mmCIF file of C-alpha atoms in Angstrom:
data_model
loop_
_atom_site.group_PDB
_atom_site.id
_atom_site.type_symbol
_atom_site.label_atom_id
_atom_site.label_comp_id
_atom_site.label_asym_id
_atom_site.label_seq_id
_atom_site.Cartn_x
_atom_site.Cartn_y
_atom_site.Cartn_z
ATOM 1 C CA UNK A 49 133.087 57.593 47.447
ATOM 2 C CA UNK A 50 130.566 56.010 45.580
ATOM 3 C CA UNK A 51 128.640 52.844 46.086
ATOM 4 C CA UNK A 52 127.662 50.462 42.950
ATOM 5 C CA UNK A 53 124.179 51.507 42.892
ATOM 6 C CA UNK A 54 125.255 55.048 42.173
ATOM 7 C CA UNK A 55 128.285 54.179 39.848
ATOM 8 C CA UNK A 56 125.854 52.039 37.528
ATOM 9 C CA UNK A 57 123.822 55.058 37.084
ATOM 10 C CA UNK A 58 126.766 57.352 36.222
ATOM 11 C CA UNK A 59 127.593 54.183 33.176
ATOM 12 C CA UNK A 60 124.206 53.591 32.416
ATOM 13 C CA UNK A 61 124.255 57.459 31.235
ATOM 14 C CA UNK A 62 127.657 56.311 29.389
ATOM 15 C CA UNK A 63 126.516 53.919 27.718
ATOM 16 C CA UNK A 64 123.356 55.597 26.370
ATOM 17 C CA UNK A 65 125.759 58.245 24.841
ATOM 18 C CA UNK A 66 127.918 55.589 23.453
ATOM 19 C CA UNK A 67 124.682 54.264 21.465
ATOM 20 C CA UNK A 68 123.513 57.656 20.230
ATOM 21 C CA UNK A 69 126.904 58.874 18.809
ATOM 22 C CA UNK A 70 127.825 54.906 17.192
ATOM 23 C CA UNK A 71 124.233 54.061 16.411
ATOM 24 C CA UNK A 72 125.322 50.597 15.152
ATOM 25 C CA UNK A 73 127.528 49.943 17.522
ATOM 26 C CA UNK A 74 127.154 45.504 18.664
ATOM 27 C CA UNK A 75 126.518 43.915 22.384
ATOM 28 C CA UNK A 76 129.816 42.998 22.338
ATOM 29 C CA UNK A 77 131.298 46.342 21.966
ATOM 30 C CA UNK A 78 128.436 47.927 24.497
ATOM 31 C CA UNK A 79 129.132 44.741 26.934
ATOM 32 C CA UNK A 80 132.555 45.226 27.388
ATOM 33 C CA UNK A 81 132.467 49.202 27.172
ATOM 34 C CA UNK A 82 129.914 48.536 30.456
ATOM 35 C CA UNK A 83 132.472 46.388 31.831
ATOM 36 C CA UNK A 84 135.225 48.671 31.538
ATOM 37 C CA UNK A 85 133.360 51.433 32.760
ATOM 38 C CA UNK A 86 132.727 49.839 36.020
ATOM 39 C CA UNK A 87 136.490 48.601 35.947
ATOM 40 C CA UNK A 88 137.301 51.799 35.666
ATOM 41 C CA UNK A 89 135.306 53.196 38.805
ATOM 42 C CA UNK A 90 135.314 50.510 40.991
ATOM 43 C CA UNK A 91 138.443 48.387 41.919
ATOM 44 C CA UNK A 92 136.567 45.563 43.315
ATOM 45 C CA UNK A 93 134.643 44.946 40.099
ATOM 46 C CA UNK A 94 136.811 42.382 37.682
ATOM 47 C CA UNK A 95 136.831 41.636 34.254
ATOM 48 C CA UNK A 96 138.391 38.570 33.068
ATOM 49 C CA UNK A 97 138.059 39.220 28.784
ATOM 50 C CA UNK A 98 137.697 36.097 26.623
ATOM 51 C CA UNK A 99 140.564 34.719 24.777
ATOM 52 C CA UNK A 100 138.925 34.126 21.374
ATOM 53 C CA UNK A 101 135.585 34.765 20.134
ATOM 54 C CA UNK A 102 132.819 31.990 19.690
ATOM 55 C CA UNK A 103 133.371 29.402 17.287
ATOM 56 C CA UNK A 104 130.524 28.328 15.392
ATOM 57 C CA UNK A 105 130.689 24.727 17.312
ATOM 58 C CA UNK A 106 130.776 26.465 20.504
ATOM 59 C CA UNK A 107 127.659 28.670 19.664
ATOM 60 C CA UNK A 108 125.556 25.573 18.742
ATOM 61 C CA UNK A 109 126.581 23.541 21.975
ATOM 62 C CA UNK A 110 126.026 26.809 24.432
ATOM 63 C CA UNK A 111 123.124 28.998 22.773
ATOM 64 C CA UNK A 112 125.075 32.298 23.498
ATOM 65 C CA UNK A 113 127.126 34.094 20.220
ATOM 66 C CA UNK A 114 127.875 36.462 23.207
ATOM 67 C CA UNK A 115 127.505 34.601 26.206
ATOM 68 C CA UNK A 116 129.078 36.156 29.380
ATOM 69 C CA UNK A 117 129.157 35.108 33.527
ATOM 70 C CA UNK A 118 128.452 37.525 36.313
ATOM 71 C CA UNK A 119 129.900 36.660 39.673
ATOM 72 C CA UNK A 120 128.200 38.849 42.403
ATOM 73 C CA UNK A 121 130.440 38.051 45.962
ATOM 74 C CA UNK A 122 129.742 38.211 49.590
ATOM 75 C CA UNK A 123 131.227 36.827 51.969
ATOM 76 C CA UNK A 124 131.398 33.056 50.939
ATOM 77 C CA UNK A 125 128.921 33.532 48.842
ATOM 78 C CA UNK A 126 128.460 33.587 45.278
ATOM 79 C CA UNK A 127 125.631 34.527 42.656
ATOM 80 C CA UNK A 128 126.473 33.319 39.114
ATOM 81 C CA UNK A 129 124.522 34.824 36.038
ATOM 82 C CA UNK A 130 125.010 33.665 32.506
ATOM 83 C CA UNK A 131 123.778 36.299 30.082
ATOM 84 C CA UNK A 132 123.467 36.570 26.878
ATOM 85 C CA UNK A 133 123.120 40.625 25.646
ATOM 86 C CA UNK A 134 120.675 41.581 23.253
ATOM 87 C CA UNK A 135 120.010 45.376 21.313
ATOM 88 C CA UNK A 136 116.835 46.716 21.182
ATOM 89 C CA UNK A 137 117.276 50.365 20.155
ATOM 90 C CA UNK A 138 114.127 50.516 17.644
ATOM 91 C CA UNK A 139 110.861 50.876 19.084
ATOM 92 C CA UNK A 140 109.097 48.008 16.967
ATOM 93 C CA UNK A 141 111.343 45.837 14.770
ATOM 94 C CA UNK A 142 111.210 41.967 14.091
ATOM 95 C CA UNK A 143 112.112 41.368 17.681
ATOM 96 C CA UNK A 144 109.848 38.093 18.174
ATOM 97 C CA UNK A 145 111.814 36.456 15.198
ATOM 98 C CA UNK A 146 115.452 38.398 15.600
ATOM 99 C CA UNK A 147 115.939 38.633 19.392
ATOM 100 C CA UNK A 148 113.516 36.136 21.074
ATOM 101 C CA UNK A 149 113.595 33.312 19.138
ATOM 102 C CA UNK A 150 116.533 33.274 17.884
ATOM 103 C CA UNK A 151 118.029 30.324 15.702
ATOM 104 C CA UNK A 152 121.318 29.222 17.090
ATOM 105 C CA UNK A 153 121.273 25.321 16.178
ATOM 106 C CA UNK A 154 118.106 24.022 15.008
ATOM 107 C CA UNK A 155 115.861 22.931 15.807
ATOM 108 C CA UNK A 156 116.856 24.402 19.255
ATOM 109 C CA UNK A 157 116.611 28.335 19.630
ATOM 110 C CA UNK A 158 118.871 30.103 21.689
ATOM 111 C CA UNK A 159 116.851 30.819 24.758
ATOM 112 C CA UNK A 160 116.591 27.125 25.217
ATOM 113 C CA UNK A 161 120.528 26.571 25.097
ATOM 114 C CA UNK A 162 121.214 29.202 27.138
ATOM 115 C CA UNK A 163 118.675 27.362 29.756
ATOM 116 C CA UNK A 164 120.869 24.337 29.614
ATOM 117 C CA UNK A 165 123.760 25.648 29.823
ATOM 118 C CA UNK A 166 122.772 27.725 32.713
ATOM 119 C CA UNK A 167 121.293 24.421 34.239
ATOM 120 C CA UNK A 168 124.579 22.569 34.120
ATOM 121 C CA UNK A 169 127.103 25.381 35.375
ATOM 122 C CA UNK A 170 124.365 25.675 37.925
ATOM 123 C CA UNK A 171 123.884 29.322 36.846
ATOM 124 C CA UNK A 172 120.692 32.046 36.758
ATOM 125 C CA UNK A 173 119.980 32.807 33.142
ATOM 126 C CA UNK A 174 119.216 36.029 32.155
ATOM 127 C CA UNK A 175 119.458 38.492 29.037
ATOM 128 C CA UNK A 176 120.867 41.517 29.144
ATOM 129 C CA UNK A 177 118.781 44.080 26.398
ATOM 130 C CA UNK A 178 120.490 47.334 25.790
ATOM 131 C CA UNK A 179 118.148 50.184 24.498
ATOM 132 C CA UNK A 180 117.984 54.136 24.480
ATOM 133 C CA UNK A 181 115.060 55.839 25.830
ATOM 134 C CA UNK A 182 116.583 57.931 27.859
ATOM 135 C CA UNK A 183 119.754 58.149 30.208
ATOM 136 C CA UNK A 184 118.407 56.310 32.922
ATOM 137 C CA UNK A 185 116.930 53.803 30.742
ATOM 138 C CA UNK A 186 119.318 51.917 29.144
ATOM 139 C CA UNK A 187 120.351 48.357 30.114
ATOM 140 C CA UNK A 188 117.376 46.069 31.409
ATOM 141 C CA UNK A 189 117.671 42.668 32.437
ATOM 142 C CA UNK A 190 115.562 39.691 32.138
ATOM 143 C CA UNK A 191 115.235 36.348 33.336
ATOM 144 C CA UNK A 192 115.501 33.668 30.278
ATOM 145 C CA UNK A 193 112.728 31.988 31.584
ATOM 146 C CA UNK A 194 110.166 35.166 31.065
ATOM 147 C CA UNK A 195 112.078 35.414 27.403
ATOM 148 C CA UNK A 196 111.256 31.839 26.369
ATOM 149 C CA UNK A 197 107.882 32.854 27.553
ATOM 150 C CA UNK A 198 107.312 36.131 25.346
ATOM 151 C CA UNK A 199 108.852 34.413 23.178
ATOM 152 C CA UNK A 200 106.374 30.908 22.541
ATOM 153 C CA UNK A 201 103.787 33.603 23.076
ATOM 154 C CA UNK A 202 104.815 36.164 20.210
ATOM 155 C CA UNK A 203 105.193 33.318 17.642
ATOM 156 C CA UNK A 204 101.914 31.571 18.874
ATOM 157 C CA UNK A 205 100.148 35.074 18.028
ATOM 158 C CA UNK A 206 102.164 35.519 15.011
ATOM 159 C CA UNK A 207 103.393 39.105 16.743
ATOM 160 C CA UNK A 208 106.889 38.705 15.048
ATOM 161 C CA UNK A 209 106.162 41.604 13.143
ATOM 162 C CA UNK A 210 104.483 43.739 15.829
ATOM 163 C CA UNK A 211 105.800 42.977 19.056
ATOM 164 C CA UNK A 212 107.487 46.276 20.539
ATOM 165 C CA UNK A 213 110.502 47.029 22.736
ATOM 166 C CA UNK A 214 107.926 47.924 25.435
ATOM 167 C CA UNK A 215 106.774 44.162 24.995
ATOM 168 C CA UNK A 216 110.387 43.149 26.156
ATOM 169 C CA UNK A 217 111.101 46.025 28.466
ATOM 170 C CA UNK A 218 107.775 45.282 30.200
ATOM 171 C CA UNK A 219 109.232 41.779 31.318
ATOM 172 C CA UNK A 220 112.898 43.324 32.229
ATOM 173 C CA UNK A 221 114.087 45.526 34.931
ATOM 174 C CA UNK A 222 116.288 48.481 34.956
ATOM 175 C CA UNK A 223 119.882 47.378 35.640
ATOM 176 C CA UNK A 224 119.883 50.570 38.060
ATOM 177 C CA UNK A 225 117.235 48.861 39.736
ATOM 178 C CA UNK A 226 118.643 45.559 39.968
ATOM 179 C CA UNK A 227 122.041 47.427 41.527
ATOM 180 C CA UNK A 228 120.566 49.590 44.072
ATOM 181 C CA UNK A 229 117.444 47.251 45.406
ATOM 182 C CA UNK A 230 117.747 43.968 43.980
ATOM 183 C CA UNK A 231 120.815 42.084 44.236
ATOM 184 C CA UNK A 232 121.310 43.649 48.045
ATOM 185 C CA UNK A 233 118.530 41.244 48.873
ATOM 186 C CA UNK A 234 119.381 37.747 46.185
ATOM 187 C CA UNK A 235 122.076 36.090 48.574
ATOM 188 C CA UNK A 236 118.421 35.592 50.932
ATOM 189 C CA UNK A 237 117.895 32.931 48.216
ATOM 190 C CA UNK A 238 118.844 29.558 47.698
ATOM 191 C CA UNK A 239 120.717 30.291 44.181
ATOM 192 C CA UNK A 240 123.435 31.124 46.315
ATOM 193 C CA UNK A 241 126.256 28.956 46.584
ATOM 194 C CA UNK A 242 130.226 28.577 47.254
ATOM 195 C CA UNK A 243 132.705 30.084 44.987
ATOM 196 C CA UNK A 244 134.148 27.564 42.813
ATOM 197 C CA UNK A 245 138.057 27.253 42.470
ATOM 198 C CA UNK A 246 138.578 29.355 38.925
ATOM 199 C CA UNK A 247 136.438 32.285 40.536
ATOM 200 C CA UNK A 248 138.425 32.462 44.191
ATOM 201 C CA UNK A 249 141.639 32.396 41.644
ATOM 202 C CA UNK A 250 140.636 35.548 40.090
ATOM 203 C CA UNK A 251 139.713 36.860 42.947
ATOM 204 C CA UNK A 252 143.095 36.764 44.773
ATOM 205 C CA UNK A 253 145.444 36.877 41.886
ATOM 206 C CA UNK A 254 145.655 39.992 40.038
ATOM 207 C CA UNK A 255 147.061 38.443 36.629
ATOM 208 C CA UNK A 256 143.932 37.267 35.684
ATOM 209 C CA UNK A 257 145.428 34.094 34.126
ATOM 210 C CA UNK A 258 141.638 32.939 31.999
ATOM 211 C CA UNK A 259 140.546 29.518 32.853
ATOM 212 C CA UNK A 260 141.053 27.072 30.134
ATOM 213 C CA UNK A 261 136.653 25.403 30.373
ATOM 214 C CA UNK A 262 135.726 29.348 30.325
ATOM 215 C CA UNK A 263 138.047 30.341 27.099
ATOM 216 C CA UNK A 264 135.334 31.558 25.498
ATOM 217 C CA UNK A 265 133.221 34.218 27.801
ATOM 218 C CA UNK A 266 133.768 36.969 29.208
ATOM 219 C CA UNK A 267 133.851 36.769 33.563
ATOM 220 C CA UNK A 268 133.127 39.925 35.665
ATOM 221 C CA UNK A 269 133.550 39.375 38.887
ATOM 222 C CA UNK A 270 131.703 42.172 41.268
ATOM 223 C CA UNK A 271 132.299 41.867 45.230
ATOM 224 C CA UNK A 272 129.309 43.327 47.089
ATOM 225 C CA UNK A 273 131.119 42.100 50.376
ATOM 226 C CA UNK A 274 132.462 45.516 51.622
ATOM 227 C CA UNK A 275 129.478 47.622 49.122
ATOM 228 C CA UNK A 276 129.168 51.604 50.310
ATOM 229 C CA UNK A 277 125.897 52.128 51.066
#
C-alpha cells in the first residue's frame, strides 16, 4: 500500500528520468506525464485533461499558456491551486526575463494574470518549476506571490542575466515536501472552502464529462480524505 507522500517520491524519480533521456521535453508534456503517473498509482487521484489547448485570447485574459487547477479533498473540504508550470533545467539561464517576468499581454506579465485569475476563482496561486538535480529534486513549488517578488527584484537589479535556478529553488519547496508534511496540515487554514458543483461532479461520476468555463485547463483532483499514512 502506499500513501501519496511515498508515491510522489517514486514519480518525482520518474519524472527526473523522463527529463534526462528527452532533454527538451515542455511543461506540458512533464505536467501531464506527472499526472498520469499518479493516475496510474493512485485511484483516488483524477485527471480531468483539457479539451483544446490555449488560444492566444485565452492566454492574454488568464496569464497561464499552461495553466492547470489542483483540487486537494477532505472531507467537505476543498483546497484549489491554479498553477502555472515552469522548466528550469539549466543552472543559470535568462530566467529573470524568460520565466519570471514573463510577457503574456502587455503591459501585464504573467505572474500578475495568474494573480487575478487566482483572485476571482478564489484560488492559491502557485508555479510549479520542474528541474533535475537529482532524483529527489525535481518538481518545486512556489507561491506566485514570492515569484512576482523575485521577480520586481531581479529586474530592479538588472539580474536577468545572472539570476540562477538556486535563486528560484531557494523560494520553492520540494513537491515531496509539500506531499508528505505540508498539505496534511493546509485544510487548518482559512483557504479552505466547499467543493463547488463541477468538482463534486467529477468526483462521483467516472466519465469525466469536462466542464464547459474550465475547457481550457487541465483539473486533477487528489482526495486526501481516506490518505495512508
Amino acid at each position: 500500500m502506499y500513501s501519496l507522500c511515498s508515491e510522489t517520491k517514486r514519480v518525482s524519480e520518474e519524472v527526473y528520468d523522463f527529463i534526462d533521456n528527452i532533454s527538451n521535453v515542455q511543461e506540458e508534456t512533464l505536467t501531464e506525464y506527472l499526472f498520469w503517473q499518479w493516475r496510474k498509482i493512485n485511484k483516488r487521484v483524477k485527471f480531468i485533461e483539457r479539451k483544446n489547448l490555449h488560444t492566444k485570447k485565452e492566454e492574454a485574459e488568464t496569464g497561464a499558456d499552461f495553466e492547470i487547477e489542483i483540487w486537494l479533498i477532505k472531507g467537505k473540504k476543498a483546497l484549489p491551486f491554479l498553477v502555472q508550470a515552469k522548466k528550469i533545467i539549466k543552472t543559470t539561464n535568462s530566467y529573470c526575463k524568460k520565466s519570471l517576468n514573463y510577457d503574456c499581454s502587455k503591459p501585464k506579465k504573467q505572474y500578475e494574470l495568474l494573480l487575478e485569475e487566482a483572485k476571482k476563482h478564489n484560488m492559491i496561486p502557485l508555479y510549479m518549476f520542474y528541474t533535475a538535480k537529482s532524483k529527489s529534486e525535481t518538481i518545486y513549488i512556489a507561491s506566485a506571490y514570492k515569484v512576482k517578488k523575485l521577480a520586481i527584484d531581479c529586474m530592479k537589479k538588472k539580474k536577468s542575466k545572472t539570476i540562477t535556478r538556486e535563486d528560484i529553488l531557494s523560494i520553492s519547496k520540494n513537491i515531496i515536501e509539500c506531499f508528505c508534511h505540508t498539505f496534511k496540515h493546509a485544510f487548518d487554514n482559512n483557504h479552505s472552502h466547499d467543493i463547488p458543483a463541477y468538482i463534486s461532479q467529477y468526483l462521483n461520476d467516472n466519465n469525466n464529462q469536462m466542464h464547459e468555463e474550465y475547457h481550457f485547463r487541465d483539473i486533477v483532483i487528489i482526495n486526501l480524505s481516506k490518505e495512508i499514512v
